[in-house]
Coordinates of C-alpha atoms and ligand atoms in Angstrom, one line a residue:
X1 CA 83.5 59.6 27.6
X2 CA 84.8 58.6 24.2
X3 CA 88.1 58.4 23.4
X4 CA 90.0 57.1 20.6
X5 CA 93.4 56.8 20.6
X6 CA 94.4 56.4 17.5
X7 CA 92.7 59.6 16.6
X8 CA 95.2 60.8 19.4
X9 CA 97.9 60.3 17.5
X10 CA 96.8 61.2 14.0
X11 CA 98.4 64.5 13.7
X12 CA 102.0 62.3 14.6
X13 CA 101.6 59.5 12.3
X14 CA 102.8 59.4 9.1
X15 CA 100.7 58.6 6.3
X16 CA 101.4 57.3 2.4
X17 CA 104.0 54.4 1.1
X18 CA 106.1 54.3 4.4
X19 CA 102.9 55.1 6.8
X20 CA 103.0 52.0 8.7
X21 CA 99.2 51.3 11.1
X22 CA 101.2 51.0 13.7
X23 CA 104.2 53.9 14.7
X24 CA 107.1 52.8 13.9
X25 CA 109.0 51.5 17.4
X26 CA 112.2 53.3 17.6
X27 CA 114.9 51.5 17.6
X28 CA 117.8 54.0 19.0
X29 CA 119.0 55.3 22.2
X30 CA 120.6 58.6 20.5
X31 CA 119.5 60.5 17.3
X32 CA 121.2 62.4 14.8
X33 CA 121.3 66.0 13.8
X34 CA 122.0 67.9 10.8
X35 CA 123.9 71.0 13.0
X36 CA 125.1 71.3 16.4
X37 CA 122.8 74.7 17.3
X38 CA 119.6 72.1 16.9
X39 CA 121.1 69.6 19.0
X40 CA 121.8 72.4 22.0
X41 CA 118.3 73.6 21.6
X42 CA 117.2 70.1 21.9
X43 CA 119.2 69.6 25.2
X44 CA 117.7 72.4 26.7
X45 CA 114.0 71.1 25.5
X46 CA 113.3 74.2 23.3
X47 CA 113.3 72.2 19.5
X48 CA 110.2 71.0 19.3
X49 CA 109.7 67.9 17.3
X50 CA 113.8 66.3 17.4
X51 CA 114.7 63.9 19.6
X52 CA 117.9 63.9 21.4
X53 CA 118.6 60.7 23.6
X54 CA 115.9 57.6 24.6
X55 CA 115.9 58.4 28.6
X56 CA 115.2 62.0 27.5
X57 CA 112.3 61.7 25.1
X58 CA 111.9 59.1 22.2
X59 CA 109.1 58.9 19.2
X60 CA 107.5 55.8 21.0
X61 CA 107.2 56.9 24.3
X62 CA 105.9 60.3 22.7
X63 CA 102.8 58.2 20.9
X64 CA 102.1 56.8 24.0
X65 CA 102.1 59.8 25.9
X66 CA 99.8 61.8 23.5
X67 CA 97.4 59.0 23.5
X68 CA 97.3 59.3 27.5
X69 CA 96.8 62.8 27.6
X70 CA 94.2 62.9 25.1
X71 CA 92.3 59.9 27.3
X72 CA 92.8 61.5 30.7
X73 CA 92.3 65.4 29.5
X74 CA 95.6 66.5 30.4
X75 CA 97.8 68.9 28.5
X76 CA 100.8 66.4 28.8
X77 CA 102.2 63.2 29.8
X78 CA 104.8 61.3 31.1
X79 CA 105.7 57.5 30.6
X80 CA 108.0 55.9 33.5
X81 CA 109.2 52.2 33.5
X82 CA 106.6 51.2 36.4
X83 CA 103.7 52.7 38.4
X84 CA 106.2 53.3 41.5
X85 CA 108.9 54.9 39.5
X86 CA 105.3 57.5 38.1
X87 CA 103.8 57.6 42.2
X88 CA 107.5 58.5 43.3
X89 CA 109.2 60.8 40.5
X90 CA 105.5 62.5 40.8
X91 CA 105.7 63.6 44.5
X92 CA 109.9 64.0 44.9
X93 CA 108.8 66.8 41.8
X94 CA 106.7 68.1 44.4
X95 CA 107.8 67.8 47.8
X96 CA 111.3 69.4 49.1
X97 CA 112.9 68.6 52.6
X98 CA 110.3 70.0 55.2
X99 CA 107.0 69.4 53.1
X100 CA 104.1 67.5 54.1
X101 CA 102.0 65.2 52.2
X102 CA 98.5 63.9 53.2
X103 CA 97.7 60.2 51.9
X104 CA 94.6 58.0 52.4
X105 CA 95.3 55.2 54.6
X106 CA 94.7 52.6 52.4
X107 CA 96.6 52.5 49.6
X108 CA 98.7 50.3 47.2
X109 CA 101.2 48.4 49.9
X110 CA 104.2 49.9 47.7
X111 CA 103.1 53.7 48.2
X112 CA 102.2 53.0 51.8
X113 CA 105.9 52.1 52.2
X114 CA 107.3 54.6 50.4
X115 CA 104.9 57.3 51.8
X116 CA 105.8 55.3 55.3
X117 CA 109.4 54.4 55.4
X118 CA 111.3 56.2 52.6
X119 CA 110.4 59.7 52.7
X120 CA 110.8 60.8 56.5
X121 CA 114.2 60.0 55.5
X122 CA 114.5 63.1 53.5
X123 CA 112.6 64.8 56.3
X124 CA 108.7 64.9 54.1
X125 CA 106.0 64.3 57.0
X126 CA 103.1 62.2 55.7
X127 CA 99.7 62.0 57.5
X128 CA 97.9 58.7 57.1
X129 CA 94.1 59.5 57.1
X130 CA 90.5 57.9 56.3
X131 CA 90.1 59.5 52.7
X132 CA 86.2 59.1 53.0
X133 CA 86.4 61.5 55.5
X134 CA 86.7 64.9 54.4
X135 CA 86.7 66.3 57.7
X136 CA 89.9 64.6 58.5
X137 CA 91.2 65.2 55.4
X138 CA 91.0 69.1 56.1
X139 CA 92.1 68.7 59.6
X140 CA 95.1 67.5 58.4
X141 CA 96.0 70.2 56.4
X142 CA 99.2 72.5 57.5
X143 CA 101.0 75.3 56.2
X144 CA 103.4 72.8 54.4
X145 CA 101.1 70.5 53.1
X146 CA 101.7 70.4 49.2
X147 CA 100.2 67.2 48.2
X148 CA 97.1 65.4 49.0
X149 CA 97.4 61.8 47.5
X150 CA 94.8 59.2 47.0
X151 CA 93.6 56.4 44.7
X152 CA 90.5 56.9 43.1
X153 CA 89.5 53.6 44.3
X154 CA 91.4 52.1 46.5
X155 CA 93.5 48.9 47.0
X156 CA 92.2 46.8 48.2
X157 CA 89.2 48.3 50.2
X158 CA 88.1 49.6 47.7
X159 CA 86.6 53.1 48.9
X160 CA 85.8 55.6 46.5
X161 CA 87.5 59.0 46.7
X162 CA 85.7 62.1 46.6
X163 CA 87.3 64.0 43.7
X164 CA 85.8 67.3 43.8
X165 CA 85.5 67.4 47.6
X166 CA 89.4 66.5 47.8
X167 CA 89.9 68.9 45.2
X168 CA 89.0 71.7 46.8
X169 CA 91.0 71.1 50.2
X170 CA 93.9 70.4 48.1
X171 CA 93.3 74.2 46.4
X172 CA 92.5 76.0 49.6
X173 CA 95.5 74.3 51.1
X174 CA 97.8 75.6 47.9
X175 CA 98.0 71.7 47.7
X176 CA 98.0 69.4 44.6
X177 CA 95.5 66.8 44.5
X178 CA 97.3 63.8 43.1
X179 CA 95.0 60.8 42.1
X180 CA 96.2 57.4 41.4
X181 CA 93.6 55.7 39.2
X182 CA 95.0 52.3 38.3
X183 CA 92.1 50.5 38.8
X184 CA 89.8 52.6 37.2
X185 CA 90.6 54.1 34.2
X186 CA 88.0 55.4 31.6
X187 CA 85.4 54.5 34.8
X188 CA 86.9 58.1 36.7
X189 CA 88.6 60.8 34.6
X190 CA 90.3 62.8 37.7
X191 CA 91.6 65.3 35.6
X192 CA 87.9 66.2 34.8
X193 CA 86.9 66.1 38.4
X194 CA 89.6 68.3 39.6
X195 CA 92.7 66.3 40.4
X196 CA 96.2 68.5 39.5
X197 CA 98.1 64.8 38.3
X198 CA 96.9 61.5 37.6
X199 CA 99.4 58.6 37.9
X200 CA 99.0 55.3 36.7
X201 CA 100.2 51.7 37.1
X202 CA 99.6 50.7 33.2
X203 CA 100.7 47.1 34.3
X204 CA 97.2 46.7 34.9
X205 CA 94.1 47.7 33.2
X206 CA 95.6 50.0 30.7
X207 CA 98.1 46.9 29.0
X208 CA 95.8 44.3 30.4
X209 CA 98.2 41.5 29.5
X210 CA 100.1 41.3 32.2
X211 CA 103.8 40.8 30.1
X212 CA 105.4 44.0 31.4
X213 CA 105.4 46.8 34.1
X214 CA 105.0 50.3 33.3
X215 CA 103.5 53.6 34.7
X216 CA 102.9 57.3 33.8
X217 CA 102.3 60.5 35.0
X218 CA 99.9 62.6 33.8
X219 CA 99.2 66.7 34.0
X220 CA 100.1 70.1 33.2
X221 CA 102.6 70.6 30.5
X222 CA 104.2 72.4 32.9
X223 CA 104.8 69.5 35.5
X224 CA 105.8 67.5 32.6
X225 CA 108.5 69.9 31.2
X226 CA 109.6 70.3 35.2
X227 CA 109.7 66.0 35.2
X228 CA 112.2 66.2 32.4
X229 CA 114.1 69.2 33.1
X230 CA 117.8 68.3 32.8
X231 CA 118.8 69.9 35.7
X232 CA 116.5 68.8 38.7
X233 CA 113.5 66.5 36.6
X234 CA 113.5 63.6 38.6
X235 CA 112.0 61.4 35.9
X236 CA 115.4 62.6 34.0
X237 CA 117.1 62.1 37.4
X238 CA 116.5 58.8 38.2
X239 CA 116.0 57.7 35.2
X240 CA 113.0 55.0 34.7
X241 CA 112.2 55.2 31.2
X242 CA 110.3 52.9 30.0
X243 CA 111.8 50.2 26.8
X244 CA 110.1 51.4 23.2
X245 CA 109.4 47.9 22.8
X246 CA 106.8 48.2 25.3
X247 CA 105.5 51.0 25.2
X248 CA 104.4 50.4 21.2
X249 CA 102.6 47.6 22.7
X250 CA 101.2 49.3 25.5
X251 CA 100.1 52.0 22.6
X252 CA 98.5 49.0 20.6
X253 CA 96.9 47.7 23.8
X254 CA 95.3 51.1 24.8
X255 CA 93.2 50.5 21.7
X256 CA 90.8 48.2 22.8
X257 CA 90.6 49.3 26.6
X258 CA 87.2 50.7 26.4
X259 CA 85.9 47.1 25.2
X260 CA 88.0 45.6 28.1
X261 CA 87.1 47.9 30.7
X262 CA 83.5 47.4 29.9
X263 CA 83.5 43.6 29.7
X264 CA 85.9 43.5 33.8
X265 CA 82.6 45.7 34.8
X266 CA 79.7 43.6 33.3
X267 CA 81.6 40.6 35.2
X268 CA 82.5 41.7 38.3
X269 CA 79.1 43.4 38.6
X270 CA 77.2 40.3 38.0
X271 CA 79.3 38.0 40.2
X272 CA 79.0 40.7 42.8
X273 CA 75.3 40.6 42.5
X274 CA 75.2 37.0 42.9
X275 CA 78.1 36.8 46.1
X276 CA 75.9 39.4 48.0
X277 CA 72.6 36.9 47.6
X278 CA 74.8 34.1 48.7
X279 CA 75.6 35.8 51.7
X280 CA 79.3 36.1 51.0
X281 CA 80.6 39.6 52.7
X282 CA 81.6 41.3 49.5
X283 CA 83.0 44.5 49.0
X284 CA 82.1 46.4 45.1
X285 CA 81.1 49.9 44.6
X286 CA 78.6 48.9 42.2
X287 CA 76.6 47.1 44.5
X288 CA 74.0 50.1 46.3
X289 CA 74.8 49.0 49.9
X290 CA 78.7 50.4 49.0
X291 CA 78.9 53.2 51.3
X292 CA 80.2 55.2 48.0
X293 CA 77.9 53.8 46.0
X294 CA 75.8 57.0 44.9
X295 CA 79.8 58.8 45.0
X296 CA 81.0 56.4 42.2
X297 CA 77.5 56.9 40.0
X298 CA 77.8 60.6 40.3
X299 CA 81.8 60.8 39.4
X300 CA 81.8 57.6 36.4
X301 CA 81.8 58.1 32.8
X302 CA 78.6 56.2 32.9
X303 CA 79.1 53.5 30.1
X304 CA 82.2 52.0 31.7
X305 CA 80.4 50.6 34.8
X306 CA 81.6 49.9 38.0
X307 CA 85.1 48.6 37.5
X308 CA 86.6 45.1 37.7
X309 CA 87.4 44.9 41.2
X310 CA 86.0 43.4 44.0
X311 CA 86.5 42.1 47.1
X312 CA 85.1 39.5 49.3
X313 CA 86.2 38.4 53.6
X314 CA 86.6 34.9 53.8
X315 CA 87.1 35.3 57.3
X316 CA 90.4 34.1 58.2
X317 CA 93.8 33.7 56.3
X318 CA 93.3 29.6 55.9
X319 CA 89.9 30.1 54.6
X320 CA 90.8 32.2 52.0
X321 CA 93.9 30.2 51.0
X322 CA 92.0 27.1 50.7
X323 CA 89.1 28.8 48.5
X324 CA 92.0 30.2 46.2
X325 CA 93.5 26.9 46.0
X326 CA 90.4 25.5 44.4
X327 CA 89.6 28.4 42.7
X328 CA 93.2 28.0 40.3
X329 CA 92.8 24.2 40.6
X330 CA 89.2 25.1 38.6
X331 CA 90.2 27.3 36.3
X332 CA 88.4 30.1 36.8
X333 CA 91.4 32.2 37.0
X334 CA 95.1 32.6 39.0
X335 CA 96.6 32.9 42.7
X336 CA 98.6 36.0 41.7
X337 CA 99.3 39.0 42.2
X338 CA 98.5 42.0 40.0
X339 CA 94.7 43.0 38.0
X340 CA 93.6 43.7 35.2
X341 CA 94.3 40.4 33.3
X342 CA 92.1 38.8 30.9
X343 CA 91.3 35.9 33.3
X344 CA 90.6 36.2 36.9
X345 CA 93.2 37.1 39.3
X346 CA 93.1 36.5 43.2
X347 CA 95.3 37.2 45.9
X348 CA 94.9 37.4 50.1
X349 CA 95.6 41.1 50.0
X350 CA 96.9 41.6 53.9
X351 CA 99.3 38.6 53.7
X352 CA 100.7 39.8 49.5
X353 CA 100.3 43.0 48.0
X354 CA 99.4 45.1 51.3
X355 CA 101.5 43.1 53.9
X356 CA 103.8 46.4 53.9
X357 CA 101.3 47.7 55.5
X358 CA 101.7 46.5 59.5
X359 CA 98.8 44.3 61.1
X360 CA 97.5 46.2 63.4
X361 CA 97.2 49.2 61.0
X362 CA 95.6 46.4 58.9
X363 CA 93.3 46.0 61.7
X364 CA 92.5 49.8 62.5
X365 CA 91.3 50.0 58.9
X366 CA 89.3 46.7 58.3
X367 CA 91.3 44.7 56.6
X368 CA 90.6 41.7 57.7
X369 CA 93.5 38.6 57.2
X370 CA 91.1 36.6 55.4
X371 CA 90.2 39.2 52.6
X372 CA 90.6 38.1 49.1
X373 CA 91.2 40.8 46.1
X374 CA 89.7 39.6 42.8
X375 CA 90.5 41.1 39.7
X376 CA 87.9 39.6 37.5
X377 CA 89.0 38.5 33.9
X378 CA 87.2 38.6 30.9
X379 CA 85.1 35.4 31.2
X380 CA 83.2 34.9 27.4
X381 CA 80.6 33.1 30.1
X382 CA 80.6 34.8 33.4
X383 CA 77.1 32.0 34.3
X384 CA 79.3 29.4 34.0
X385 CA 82.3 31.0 35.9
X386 CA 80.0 31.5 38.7
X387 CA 78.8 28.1 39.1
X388 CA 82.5 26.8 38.7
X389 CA 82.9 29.4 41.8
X390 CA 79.9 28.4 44.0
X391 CA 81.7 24.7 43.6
X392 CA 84.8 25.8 45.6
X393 CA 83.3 27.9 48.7
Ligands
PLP401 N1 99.2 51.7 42.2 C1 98.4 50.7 42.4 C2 96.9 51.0 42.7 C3 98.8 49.3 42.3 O1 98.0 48.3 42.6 C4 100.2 49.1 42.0 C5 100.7 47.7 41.9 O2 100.1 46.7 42.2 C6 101.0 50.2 41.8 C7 100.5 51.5 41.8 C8 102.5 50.0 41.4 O3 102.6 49.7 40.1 P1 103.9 48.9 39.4 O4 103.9 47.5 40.0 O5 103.6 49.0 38.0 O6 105.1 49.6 39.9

């Protein structure tokens, strides 16, 4: 898969004495116009090209959202002010009062909670199921089920989903397949492999630098224009545009993802390598004793590798706190929250970023208290990051 996005935006850009490298960052909420008729037209979403108002559409988040599509194969894009405010405009689109939505079980603690807590408010059922398990999936289905939602890979247990499998369920069932693929993109293109909508947390990978939270929403032009509609669009709706500002520097960012996403892979591949050997109890799809090993190989654009991701069970909650302790006191990388990160990120996922989800679901799933969720960094010298690792265990 290559993909370029400053080619992306070529046809946008302007070129000559004022044709800045970078777009220009747009620097208004409102826009003028030369006649009133053009403004009305704009309002309604039929002038292409004009801008009317910031939350609506603006040049910057346009860029951004051109360059997305082009990378994920969709006809159109979306850019939303955080990967929630993507995962939940994207399904309210969907869902009315009396749908049903199927989700895997494990899942970003933030969706589960939402999927959980908020929507049976509204009266949209959600079945919580193992998404490795297709025959579950399907037995899931009903009559109302519109969505089937997943995370490529998932956090933080990091099993595989079945694209093309899911796919097809989510067709037969008059479903969409939405796919959330924060932690892998360029790896999976799920647009490719037969998911309706990709959404994104582009706080992670995608920016990489961890200085702001933003999301987006990718699919049919269709879905897009119905995001946006004035009337009932809930990204109009409720609102989360994302600040110009950032997104220009998301836009700049996106630029050197492929050299990123490739470098998180090399590393977490060869300290998963070396944890297995040391008998740590690691979870990576890019090791072969994954159970979706030969799944990932056969859905990856090849050259990106296995992702930056791992995971490994220190046993017990103390454990693991006491390793990540040393770890930050060592340098090799951070007790935090959040991936994708030039340097190493680690956090005890059932007691931080998953705790929404309740402990004995935790338990019925396998995630054990002492699990610890690496993002791994960057690392110019991944040898020496290893040994500085093998010091703290
Ligand atoms: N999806 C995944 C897989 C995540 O890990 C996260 C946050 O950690 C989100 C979505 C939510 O994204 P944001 O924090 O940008 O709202």
């Amino acid at each position: 898969m290559k993909f370029n996005p400053a080619k992306a935006i070529h046809d946008l850009k302007q070129f000559g004495e004022f044709g800045d490298v970078n777009p220009s960052i747009t620097d208004s909420s409102t826009y003028t116009f030369l006649n009133g008729k053009t403004m009305e037209e704009t309002f309604l979403g039929h002038a292409e090209g004009c801008f009317l108002y910031s939350r609506h559409w603006n040049p910057s988040n346009k860029y951004l959202a051109v360059a997305l599509a082009a990378m994920e194969s969709t006809e159109s894009a979306w850019i939303t002010a955080s990967g929630m405010a993507a995962i939940t405009c994207a399904l309210l689109q969907l869902c009315n009062s009396g749908d049903h939505i199927i989700t895997s079980v494990t899942t970003y603690g933030g969706t589960y909670a939402f999927l959980k807590n908020w929507l049976p408010k509204y009266n949209i059922e959600v079945s919580f199921v193992n998404i490795t398990n297709l025959e579950e999936v399907k037995n899931a289905v009903k009559p109302n089920t519109k969505v089937i939602y997943t995370e490529s890979v998932t956090n933080p247990l990091l099993q595989v989903s079945n694209i093309p499998e899911l796919a097809i369920i989510a067709y037969e069932a008059g479903a969409k397949l939405m796919v959330d693929n924060t932690f892998t993109p360029m790896i999976f293109t799920p647009a490719m492999l037969g998911a309706d909508l990709v959404v994104y947390s582009m706080t992670k990978f995608i920016n990489g630098k961890n200085d702001c939270v933003a999301g987006a929403i990718c699919g049919s032009a269709q879905f897009v224009d119905q995001l946006s509609n004035v009337n009932n669009g809930t990204a109009m709706l409720l609102g989360p545009v994302l600040d110009p500002l950032r997104s220009s520097s998301i836009l700049k960012n996106l630029n050197t993802l492929h050299i990123r996403m490739k470098q998180h892979s090399k590393n977490a591949q060869y300290l998963a390598e070396n944890f297995e050997k040391m008998g740590l109890k690691i979870i990576y799809p890019g090791l072969p004793g994954h159970p979706q090993f030969e799944l990932h190989r056969t859905m990856m654009n090849k050259e990106y590798g296995f992702g930056g991701m791992l995971a490994i069970d220190f046993g017990t909650m103390e454990n693991a706190y006491v390793v990540m302790q040393k770890m930050q006191a060592a340098d090799v990388g951070y007790l935090a929250v959040s991936l994708g990160y030039f340097k190493t990120l680690f956090s005890c996922s059932g007691h931080s970023t998953s705790s929404e989800i309740p402990v004995e679901v935790q338990k019925e799933i396998g995630l054990s208290e002492g699990l610890v969720r690496f993002s791994v960094g960057l690392d110019n010298d991944i040898e020496e990051t290893l040994e500085t690792i093998k010091g703290c265990l």
